[in-house]
Coordinates of C-alpha atoms in Angstrom, one line a residue:
X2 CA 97.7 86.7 84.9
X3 CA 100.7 87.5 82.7
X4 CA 99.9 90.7 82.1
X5 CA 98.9 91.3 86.1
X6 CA 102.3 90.2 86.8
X7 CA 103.8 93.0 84.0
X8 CA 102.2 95.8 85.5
X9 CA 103.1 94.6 88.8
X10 CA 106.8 94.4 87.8
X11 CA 106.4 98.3 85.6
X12 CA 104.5 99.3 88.7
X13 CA 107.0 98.1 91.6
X14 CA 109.7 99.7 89.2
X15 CA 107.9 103.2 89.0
X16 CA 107.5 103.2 92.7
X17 CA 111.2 103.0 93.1
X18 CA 112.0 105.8 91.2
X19 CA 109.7 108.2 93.7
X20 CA 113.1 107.7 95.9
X21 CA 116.5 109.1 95.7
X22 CA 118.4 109.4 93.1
X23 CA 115.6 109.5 90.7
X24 CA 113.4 111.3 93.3
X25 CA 110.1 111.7 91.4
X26 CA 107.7 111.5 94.3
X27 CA 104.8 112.2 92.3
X28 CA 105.0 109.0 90.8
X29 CA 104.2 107.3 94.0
X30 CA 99.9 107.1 93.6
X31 CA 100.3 105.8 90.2
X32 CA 102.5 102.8 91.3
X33 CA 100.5 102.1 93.8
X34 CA 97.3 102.1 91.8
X35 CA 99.0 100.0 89.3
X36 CA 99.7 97.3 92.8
X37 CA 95.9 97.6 93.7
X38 CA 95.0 97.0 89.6
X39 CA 96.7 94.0 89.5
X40 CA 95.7 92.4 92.5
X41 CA 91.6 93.5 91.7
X42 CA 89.5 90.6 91.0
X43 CA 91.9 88.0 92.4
X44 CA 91.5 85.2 95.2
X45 CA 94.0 85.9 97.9
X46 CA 95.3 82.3 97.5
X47 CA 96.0 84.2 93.7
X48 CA 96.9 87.7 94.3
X49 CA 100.4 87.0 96.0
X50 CA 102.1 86.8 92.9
X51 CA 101.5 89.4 91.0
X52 CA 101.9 91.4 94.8
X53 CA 105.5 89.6 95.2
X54 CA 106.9 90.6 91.8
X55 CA 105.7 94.3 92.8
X56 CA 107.7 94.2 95.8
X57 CA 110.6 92.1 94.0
X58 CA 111.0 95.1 91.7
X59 CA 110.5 97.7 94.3
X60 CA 113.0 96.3 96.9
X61 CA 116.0 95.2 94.3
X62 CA 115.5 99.0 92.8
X63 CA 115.0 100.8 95.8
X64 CA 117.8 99.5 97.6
X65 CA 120.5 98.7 95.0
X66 CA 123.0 100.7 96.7
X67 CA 123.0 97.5 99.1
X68 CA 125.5 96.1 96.6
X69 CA 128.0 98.1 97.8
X70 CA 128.4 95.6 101.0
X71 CA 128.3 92.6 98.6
X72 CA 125.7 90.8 95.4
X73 CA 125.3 88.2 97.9
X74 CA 124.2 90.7 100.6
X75 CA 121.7 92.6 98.0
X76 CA 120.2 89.4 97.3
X77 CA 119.5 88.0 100.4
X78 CA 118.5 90.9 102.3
X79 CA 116.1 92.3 99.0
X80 CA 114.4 89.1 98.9
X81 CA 113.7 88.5 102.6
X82 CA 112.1 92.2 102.3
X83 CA 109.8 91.5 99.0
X84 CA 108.6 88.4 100.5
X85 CA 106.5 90.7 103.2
X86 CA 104.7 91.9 99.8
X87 CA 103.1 88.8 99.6
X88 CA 100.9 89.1 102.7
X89 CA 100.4 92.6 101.5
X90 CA 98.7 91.0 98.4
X91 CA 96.3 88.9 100.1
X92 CA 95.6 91.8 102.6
X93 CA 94.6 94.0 99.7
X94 CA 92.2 91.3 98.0
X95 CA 90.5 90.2 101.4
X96 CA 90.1 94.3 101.5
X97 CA 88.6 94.8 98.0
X98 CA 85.6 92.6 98.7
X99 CA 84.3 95.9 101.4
X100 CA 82.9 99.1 100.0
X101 CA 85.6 101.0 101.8
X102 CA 88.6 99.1 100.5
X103 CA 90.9 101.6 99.4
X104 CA 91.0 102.6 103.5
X105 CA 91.7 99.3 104.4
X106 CA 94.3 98.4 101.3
X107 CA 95.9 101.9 102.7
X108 CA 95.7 100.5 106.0
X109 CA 97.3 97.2 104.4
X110 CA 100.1 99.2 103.1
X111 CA 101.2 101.1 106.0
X112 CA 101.2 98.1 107.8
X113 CA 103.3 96.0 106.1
X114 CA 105.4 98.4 106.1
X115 CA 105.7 99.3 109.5
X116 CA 106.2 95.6 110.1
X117 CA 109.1 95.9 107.7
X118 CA 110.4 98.1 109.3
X119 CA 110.9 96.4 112.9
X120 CA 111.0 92.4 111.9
X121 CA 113.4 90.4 111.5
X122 CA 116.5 92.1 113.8
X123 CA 115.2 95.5 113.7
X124 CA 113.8 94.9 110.2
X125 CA 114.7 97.4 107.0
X126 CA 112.8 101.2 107.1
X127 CA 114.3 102.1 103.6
X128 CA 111.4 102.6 101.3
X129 CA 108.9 103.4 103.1
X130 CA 107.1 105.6 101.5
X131 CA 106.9 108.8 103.5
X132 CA 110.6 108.7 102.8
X133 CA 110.3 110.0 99.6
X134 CA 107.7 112.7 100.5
X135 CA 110.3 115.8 100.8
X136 CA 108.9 118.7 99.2
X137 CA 105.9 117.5 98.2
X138 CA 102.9 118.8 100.4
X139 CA 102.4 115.2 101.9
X140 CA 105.5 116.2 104.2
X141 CA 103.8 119.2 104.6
X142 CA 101.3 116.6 107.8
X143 CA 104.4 115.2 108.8
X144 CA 104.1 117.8 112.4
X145 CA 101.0 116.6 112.1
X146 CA 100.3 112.7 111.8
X147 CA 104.0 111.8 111.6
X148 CA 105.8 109.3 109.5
X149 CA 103.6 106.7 109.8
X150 CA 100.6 109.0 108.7
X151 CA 102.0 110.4 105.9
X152 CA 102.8 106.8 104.4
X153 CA 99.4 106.2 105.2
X154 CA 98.4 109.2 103.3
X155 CA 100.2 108.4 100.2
X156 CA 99.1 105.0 100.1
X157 CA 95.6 106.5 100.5
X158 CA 96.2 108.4 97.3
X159 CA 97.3 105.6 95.3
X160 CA 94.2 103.0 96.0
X161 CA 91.7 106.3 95.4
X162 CA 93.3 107.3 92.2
X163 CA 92.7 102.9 91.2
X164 CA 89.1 103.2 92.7
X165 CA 88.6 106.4 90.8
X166 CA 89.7 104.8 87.6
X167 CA 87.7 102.2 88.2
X168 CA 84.7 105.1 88.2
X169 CA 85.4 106.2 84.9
X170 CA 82.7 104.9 82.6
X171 CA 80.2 106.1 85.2
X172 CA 81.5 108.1 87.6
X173 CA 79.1 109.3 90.3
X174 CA 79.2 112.4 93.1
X175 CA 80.5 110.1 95.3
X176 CA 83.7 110.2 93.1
X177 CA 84.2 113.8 92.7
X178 CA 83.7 114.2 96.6
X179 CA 86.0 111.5 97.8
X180 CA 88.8 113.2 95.5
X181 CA 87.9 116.6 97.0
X182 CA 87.7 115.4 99.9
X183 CA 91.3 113.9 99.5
X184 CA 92.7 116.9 98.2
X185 CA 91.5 118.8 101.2
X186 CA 93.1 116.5 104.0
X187 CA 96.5 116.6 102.0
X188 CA 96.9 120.2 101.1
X189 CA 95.6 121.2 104.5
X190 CA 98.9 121.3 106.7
X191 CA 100.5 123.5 104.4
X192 CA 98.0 125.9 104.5
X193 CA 98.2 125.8 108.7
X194 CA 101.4 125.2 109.5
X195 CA 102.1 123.6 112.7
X196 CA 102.7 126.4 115.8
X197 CA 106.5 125.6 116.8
X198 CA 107.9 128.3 119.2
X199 CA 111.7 129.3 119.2
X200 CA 113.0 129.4 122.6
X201 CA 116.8 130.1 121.5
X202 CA 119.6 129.9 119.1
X203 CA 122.9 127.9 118.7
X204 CA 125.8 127.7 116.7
X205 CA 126.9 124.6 116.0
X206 CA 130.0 123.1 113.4
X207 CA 129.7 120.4 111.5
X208 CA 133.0 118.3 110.5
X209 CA 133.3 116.3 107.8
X210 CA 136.4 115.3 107.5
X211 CA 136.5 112.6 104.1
X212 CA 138.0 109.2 103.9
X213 CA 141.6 109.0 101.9
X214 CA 141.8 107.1 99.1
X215 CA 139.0 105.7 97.9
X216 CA 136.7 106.3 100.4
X217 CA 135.1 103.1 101.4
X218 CA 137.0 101.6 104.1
X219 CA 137.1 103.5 107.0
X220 CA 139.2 101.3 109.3
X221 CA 142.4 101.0 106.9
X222 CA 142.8 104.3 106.7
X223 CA 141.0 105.3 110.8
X224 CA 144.2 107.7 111.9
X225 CA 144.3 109.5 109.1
X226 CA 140.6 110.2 109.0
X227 CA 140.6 110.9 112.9
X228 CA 144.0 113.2 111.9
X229 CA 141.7 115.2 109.4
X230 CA 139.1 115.7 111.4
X231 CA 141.1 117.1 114.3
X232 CA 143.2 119.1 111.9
X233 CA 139.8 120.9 110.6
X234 CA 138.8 121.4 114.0
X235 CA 142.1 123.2 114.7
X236 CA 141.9 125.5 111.5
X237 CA 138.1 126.4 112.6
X238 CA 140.1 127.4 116.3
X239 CA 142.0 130.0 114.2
X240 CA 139.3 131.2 112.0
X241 CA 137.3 131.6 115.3
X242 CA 140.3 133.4 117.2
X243 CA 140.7 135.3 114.1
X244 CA 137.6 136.4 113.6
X245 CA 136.7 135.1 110.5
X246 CA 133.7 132.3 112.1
X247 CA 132.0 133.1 115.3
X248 CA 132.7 131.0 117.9
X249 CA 130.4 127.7 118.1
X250 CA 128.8 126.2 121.3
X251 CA 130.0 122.3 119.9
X252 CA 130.9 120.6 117.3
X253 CA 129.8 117.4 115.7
X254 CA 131.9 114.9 114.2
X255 CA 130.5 112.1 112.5
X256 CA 130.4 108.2 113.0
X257 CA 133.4 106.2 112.8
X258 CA 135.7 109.7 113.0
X259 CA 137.2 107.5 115.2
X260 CA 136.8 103.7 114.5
X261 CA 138.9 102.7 117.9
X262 CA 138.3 102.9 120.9
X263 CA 139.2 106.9 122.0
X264 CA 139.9 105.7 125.4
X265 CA 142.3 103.3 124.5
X266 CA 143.7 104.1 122.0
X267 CA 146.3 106.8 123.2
X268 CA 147.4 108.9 119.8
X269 CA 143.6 109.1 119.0
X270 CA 142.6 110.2 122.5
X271 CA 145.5 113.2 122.9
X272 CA 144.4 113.9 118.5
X273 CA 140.5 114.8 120.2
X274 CA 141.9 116.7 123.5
X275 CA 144.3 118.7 121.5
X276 CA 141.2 119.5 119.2
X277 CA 138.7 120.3 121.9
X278 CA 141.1 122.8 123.6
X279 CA 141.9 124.3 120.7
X280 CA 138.4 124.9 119.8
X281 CA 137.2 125.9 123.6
X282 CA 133.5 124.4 123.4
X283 CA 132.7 120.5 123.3
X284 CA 133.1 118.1 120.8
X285 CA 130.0 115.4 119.9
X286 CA 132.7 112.7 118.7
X287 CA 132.1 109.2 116.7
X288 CA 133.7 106.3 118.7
X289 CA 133.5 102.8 118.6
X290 CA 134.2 101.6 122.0
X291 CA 134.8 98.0 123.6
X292 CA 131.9 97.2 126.1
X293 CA 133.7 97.3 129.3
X294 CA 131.8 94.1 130.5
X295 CA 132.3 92.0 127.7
X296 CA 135.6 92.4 125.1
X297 CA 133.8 90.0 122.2
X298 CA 131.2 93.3 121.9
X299 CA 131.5 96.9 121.2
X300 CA 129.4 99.9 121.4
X301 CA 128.8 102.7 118.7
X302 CA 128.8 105.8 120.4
X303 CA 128.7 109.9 120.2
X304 CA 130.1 110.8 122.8
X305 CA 130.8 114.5 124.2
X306 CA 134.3 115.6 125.0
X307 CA 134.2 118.7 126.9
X308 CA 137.7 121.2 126.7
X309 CA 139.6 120.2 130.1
X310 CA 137.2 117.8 131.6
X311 CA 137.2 114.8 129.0
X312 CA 134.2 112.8 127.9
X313 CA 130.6 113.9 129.0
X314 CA 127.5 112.4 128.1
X315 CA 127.5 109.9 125.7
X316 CA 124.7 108.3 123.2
X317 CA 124.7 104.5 122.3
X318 CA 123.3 103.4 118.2
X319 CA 120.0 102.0 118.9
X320 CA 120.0 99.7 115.5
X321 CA 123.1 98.1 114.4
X322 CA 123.2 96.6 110.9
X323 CA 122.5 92.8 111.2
X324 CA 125.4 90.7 109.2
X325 CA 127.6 94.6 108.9
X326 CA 128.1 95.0 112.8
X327 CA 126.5 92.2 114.6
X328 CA 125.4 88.6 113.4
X329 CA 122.5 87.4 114.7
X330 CA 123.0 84.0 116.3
X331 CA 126.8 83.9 115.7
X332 CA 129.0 80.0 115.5
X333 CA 125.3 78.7 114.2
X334 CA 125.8 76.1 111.0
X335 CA 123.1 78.1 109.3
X336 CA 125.3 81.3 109.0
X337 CA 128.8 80.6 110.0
X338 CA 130.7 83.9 110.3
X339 CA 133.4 82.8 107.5
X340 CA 130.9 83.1 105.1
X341 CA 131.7 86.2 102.4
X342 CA 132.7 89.0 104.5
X343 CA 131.0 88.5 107.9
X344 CA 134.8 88.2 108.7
X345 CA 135.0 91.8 109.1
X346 CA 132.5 91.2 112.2
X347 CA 134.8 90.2 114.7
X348 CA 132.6 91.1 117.5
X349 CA 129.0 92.5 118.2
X350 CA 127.7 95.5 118.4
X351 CA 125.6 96.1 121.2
X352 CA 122.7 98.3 120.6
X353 CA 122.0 100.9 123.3
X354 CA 118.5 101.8 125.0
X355 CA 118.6 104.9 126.1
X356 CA 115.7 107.7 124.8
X357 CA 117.3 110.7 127.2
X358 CA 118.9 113.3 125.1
X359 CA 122.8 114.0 125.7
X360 CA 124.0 117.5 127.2
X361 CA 126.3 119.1 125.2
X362 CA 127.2 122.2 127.5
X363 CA 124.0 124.3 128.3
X364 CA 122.0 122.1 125.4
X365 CA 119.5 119.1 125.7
X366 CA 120.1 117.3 122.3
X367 CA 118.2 114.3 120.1
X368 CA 121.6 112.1 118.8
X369 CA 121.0 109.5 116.2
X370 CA 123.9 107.3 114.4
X371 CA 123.3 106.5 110.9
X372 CA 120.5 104.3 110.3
X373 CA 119.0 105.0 113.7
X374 CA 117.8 108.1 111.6
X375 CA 114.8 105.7 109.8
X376 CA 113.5 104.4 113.1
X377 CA 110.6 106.5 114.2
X378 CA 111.5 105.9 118.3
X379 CA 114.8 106.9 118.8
X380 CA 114.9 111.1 117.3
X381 CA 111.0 111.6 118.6
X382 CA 111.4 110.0 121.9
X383 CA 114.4 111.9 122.6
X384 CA 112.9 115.1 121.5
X385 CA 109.5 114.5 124.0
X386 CA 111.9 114.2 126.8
X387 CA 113.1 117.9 126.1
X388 CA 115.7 118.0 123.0
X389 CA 116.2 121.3 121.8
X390 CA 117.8 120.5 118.4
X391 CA 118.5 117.5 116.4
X392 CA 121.9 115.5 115.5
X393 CA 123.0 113.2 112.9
X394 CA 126.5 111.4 113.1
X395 CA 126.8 109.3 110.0
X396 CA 129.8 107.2 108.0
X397 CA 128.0 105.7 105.1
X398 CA 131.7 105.5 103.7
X399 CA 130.7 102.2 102.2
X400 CA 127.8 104.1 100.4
X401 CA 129.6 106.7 99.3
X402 CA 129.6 106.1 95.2
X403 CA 125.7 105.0 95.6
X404 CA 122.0 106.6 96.6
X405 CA 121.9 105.9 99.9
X406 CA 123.3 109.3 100.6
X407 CA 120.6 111.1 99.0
X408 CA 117.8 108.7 100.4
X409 CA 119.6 109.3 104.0
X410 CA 120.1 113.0 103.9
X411 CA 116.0 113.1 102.5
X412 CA 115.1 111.4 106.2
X413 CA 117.2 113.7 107.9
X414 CA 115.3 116.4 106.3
X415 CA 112.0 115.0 107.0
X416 CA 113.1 114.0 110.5
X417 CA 113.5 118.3 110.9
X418 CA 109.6 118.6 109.7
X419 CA 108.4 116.0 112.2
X420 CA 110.4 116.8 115.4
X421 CA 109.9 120.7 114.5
X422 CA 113.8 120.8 115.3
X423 CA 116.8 122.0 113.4
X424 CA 118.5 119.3 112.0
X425 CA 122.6 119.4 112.0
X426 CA 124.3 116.3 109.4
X427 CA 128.0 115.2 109.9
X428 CA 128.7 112.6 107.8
X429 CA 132.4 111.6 107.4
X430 CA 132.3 111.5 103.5
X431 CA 128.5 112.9 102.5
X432 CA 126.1 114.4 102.9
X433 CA 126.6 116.7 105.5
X434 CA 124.3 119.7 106.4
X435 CA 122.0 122.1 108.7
X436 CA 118.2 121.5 108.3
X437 CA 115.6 124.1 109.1
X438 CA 112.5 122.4 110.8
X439 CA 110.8 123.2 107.4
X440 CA 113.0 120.8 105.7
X441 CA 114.4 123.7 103.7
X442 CA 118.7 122.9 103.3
X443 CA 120.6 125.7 104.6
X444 CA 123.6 124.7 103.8
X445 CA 125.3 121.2 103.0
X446 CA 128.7 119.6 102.0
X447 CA 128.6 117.2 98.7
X448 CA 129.7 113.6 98.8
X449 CA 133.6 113.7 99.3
X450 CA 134.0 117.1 100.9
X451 CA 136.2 118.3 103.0
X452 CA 134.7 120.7 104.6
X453 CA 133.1 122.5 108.1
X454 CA 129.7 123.8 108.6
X455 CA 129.5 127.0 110.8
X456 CA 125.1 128.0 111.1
X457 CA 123.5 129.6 113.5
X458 CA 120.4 126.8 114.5
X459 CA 117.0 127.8 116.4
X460 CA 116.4 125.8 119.5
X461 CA 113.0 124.4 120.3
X462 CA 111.1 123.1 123.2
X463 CA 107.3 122.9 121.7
X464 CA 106.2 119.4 120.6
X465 CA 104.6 118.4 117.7
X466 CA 101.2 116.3 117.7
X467 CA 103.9 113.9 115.8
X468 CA 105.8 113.5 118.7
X469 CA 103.3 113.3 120.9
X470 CA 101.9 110.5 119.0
X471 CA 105.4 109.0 118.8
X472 CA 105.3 105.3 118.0
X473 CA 101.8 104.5 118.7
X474 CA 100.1 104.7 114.4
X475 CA 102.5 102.1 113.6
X476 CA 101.1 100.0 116.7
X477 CA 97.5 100.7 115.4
X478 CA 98.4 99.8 111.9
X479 CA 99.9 96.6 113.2
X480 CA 96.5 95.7 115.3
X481 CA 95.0 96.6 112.4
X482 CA 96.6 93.9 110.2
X483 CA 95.8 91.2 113.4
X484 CA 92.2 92.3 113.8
X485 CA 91.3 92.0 109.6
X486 CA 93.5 89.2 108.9
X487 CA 90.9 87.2 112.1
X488 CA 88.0 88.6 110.5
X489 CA 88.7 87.7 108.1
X490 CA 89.6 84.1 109.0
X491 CA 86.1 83.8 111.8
X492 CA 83.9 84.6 108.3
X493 CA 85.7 82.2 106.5
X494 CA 85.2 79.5 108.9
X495 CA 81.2 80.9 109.4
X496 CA 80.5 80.5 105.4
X497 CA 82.2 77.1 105.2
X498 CA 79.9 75.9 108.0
X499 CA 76.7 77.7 106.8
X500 CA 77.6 75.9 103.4
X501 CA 78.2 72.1 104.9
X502 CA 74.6 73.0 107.0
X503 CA 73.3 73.7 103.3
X504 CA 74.6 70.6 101.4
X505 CA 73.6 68.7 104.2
X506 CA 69.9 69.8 103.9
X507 CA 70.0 69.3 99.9
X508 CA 70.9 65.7 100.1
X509 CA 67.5 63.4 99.1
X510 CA 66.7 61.2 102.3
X511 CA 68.0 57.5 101.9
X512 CA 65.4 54.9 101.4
X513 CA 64.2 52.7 103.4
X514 CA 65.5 49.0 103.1
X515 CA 63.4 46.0 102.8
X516 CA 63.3 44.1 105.9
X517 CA 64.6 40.8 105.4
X518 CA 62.5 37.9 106.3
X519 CA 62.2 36.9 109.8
X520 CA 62.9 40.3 110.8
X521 CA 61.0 41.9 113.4
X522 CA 58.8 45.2 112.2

């Protein structure tokens, strides 16, 4: 057992550095066989341990940028994500006892991670593993099978490459097919690219604007990063009437490039007129607004200010960050909101529901805000329901010193590959860019820029077989996990009664007692 539980821990570690900043995605089927190794052989009431030190060294690796927010935060928030490893564990020992287990330990993996990724208060997506797939030929399917397929497809690859070293001393044709085999489904898509048809272009700006002083504390400092951004805006007016930058149809600002309420706040409201008349097209603006129906919550919101008509459509964050802006069960003695910081949480955000894509002038657009960019509903679902082109208004302020930029910007890429849409970042400090639907970067702004993104974008109206799918493989993984885990539990049950049945029939017969006298026969 302790030297399961050390290649666990090397193998949980090696998976973390497939991801941003490290980004070695090649190491992913390794770490994974390494999981699958250390578990083989094991009882599931056994094979959670080594399992939970996996994910232990995984999470608090993966996801060390959490610090940022607070050690307290990184703690509790890693651990209540490595503890879904232990299930995984005993899922991927019941699976080993079936001929086809490295399916089912794939399927074990992708499903533990989509329910990750959704549980508890809109759960944690970071790390999955497709997330670390960009410009490998796994992201290559992603048009294809989508996010959750691809995950599925690299967990595949790590519990073959285990069950092929477990061939080794006598490996059979069986072997060499499977990997063939293997190597055929994941090289495929990028030898038939997806069809996507171009039914226009765009130009589109993207602002980021940067955060004074130190970067990571947006509302200390909101005017002045709401009086950058307008003032970029303003110069990218003259370089247009100049002739030096065509003219744009919008432009995006990022999350939090105002962090009041624009419509009540009056010097921030005339700051984004004055820049959308300058600039003559419409402006897709950060704001935090108060929710007209109750004043304890507020809404996240990119929203569209049109030149001489005021705000347009407007799209509401579909995930707010649980204990960064909303706590979960708020005045309970559990988790009062004094504790640590949760006094910067003096009201909740309200998440929105809405999958219809915003207009922004003649377009039909996909909006996501920040972390809404890891979820698989909100971009896809926008995008069946017509979306021409993709946006991304992010802050990640906090983040800015950490990887979490890198790991973000990678989903926005592979977001572009999925959807089969251009992809335009505005982040208010990093990374900012313009995404082909390949993935490829065609231009970007580093991590405390100051600086305005003027491409020309293809428009889109074809939908991938990853759309169409849309949320449905991460369903089927998680029926999956139901259906085994009963299984599972019925033939448990079944043997436990056929062996009772068995000792029963073993036992010798009892003898007979005398009859004592006077008895009857």
């Amino acid at each position: 057992m302790p030297l399961r539980c050390l290649l666990a821990l090397v193998g949980g570690l090696v998976l973390a550095a497939a991801f941003e900043p490290v980004g070695h995605s090649w190491v992913m089927p390794p770490a994974i066989a390494a999981l699958v190794l250390s578990v083989r052989g094991l009882e599931p009431r056994r094979a959670w341990l080594p399992s939970l030190l996996f994910g232990v060294a995984f999470v608090y690796a993966v996801m060390v940028w959490m610090r940022a927010v607070g050690t307290d935060a990184w703690l509790a928030m890693c651990a209540m994500e490595a503890a879904f490893f232990v299930p995984l564990g005993i899922g991927i020992s019941w699976s080993m006892r079936s001929r086809a287990w490295p399916v089912l330990a794939a399927l074990w993996w992708v499903g533990i991670e989509t329910l990750r990724s959704g549980f508890p208060f809109s759960g944690m997506p970071f790390g999955r593993l497709v997330f670390a797939t960009a410009d490998t030929p796994w992201a290559d399917a992603l048009p294809w099978i989508g996010m959750t397929g691809v995950s599925f497809l690299v967990a595949l690859t790590g519990t073959t490459l285990a069950w092929v070293l477990l061939q080794l001393r006598s490996p059979a044709r069986a072997t060499y097919a499977v990997v063939a085999g293997l190597a055929v489904v994941t090289l495929a898509p990028a030898l038939v690219p997806f069809p996507l048809e171009r039914s226009g272009t765009a130009t589109v700006a993207a602002v980021q604007g940067d955060v004074p002083g130190t970067g990571l504390n947006v509302p200390a400092v909101h005017r002045e990063v709401t009086a950058d951004h307008v003032r970029l805006t303003e110069e990218l007016a003259d370089a247009v009437a100049a002739g030096e930058q065509p003219r744009p149809d919008f432009v995006v600002w990022p999350e939090n490039s105002t962090a009041v309420d624009p419509f009540l706040d009056t010097e921030v409201h005339a700051g984004i007129v004055a820049a959308s008349d300058a600039i003559g097209v419409p402006i897709l603006v950060g704001g935090t607004n108060s929710n007209p129906l109750d004043d304890t919550q507020v809404l996240n919101q990119g929203i569209v200010f049109q030149p001489g008509l005021g705000s347009g459509d407007r799209y509401t964050k579909r995930h707010p960050v649980p204990y960064g802006e909303y706590i979960p069960f708020r005045g309970s003695s559990w988790m009062p909101s004094t504790y640590g910081r949760l006094t910067e949480v003096p009201r909740d955000m309200v998440r929105g529901t809405s999958l219809e894509p915003i207009r922004i002038g003649d377009l039909l657009v996909a909006d996501a805000i920040c972390f809404d960019v890891a979820y698989d509903e909100g971009i896809a679902g926008q995008v069946a329901r017509g979306a021409e082109l993709v946006t991304v208004q992010t802050s990640n302020a906090m983040f800015s010193r950490t990887g979490q930029l890198a790991q973000q910007f990678e989903i926005s890429r592979l977001r572009a590959q999925e959807t089969g849409r251009w992809v335009v970042v505005a982040a208010i400090n990093g990374i900012s860019g313009v995404v082909r639907p390949d993935g490829t970067v065609v231009a970007s702004v580093p991590a405390r820029g100051q600086e305005v993104l003027v491409e020309s974008v293809g428009l889109s109206s074809s939908q991938t077989l990853a759309v169409r799918l849309g949320v449905w493989p991460g369903r089927l993984a998680l029926i999956f996990l139901v259906v085994h885990t009963a299984v599972v539990l019925i033939t448990y049950r079944r043997r436990r009664r056929r062996d009772r049945a068995a000792d029963d029939d073993l036992q010798p017969p009892r003898p007979l007692q005398p009859l004592e006298r006077g008895t009857p026969a």
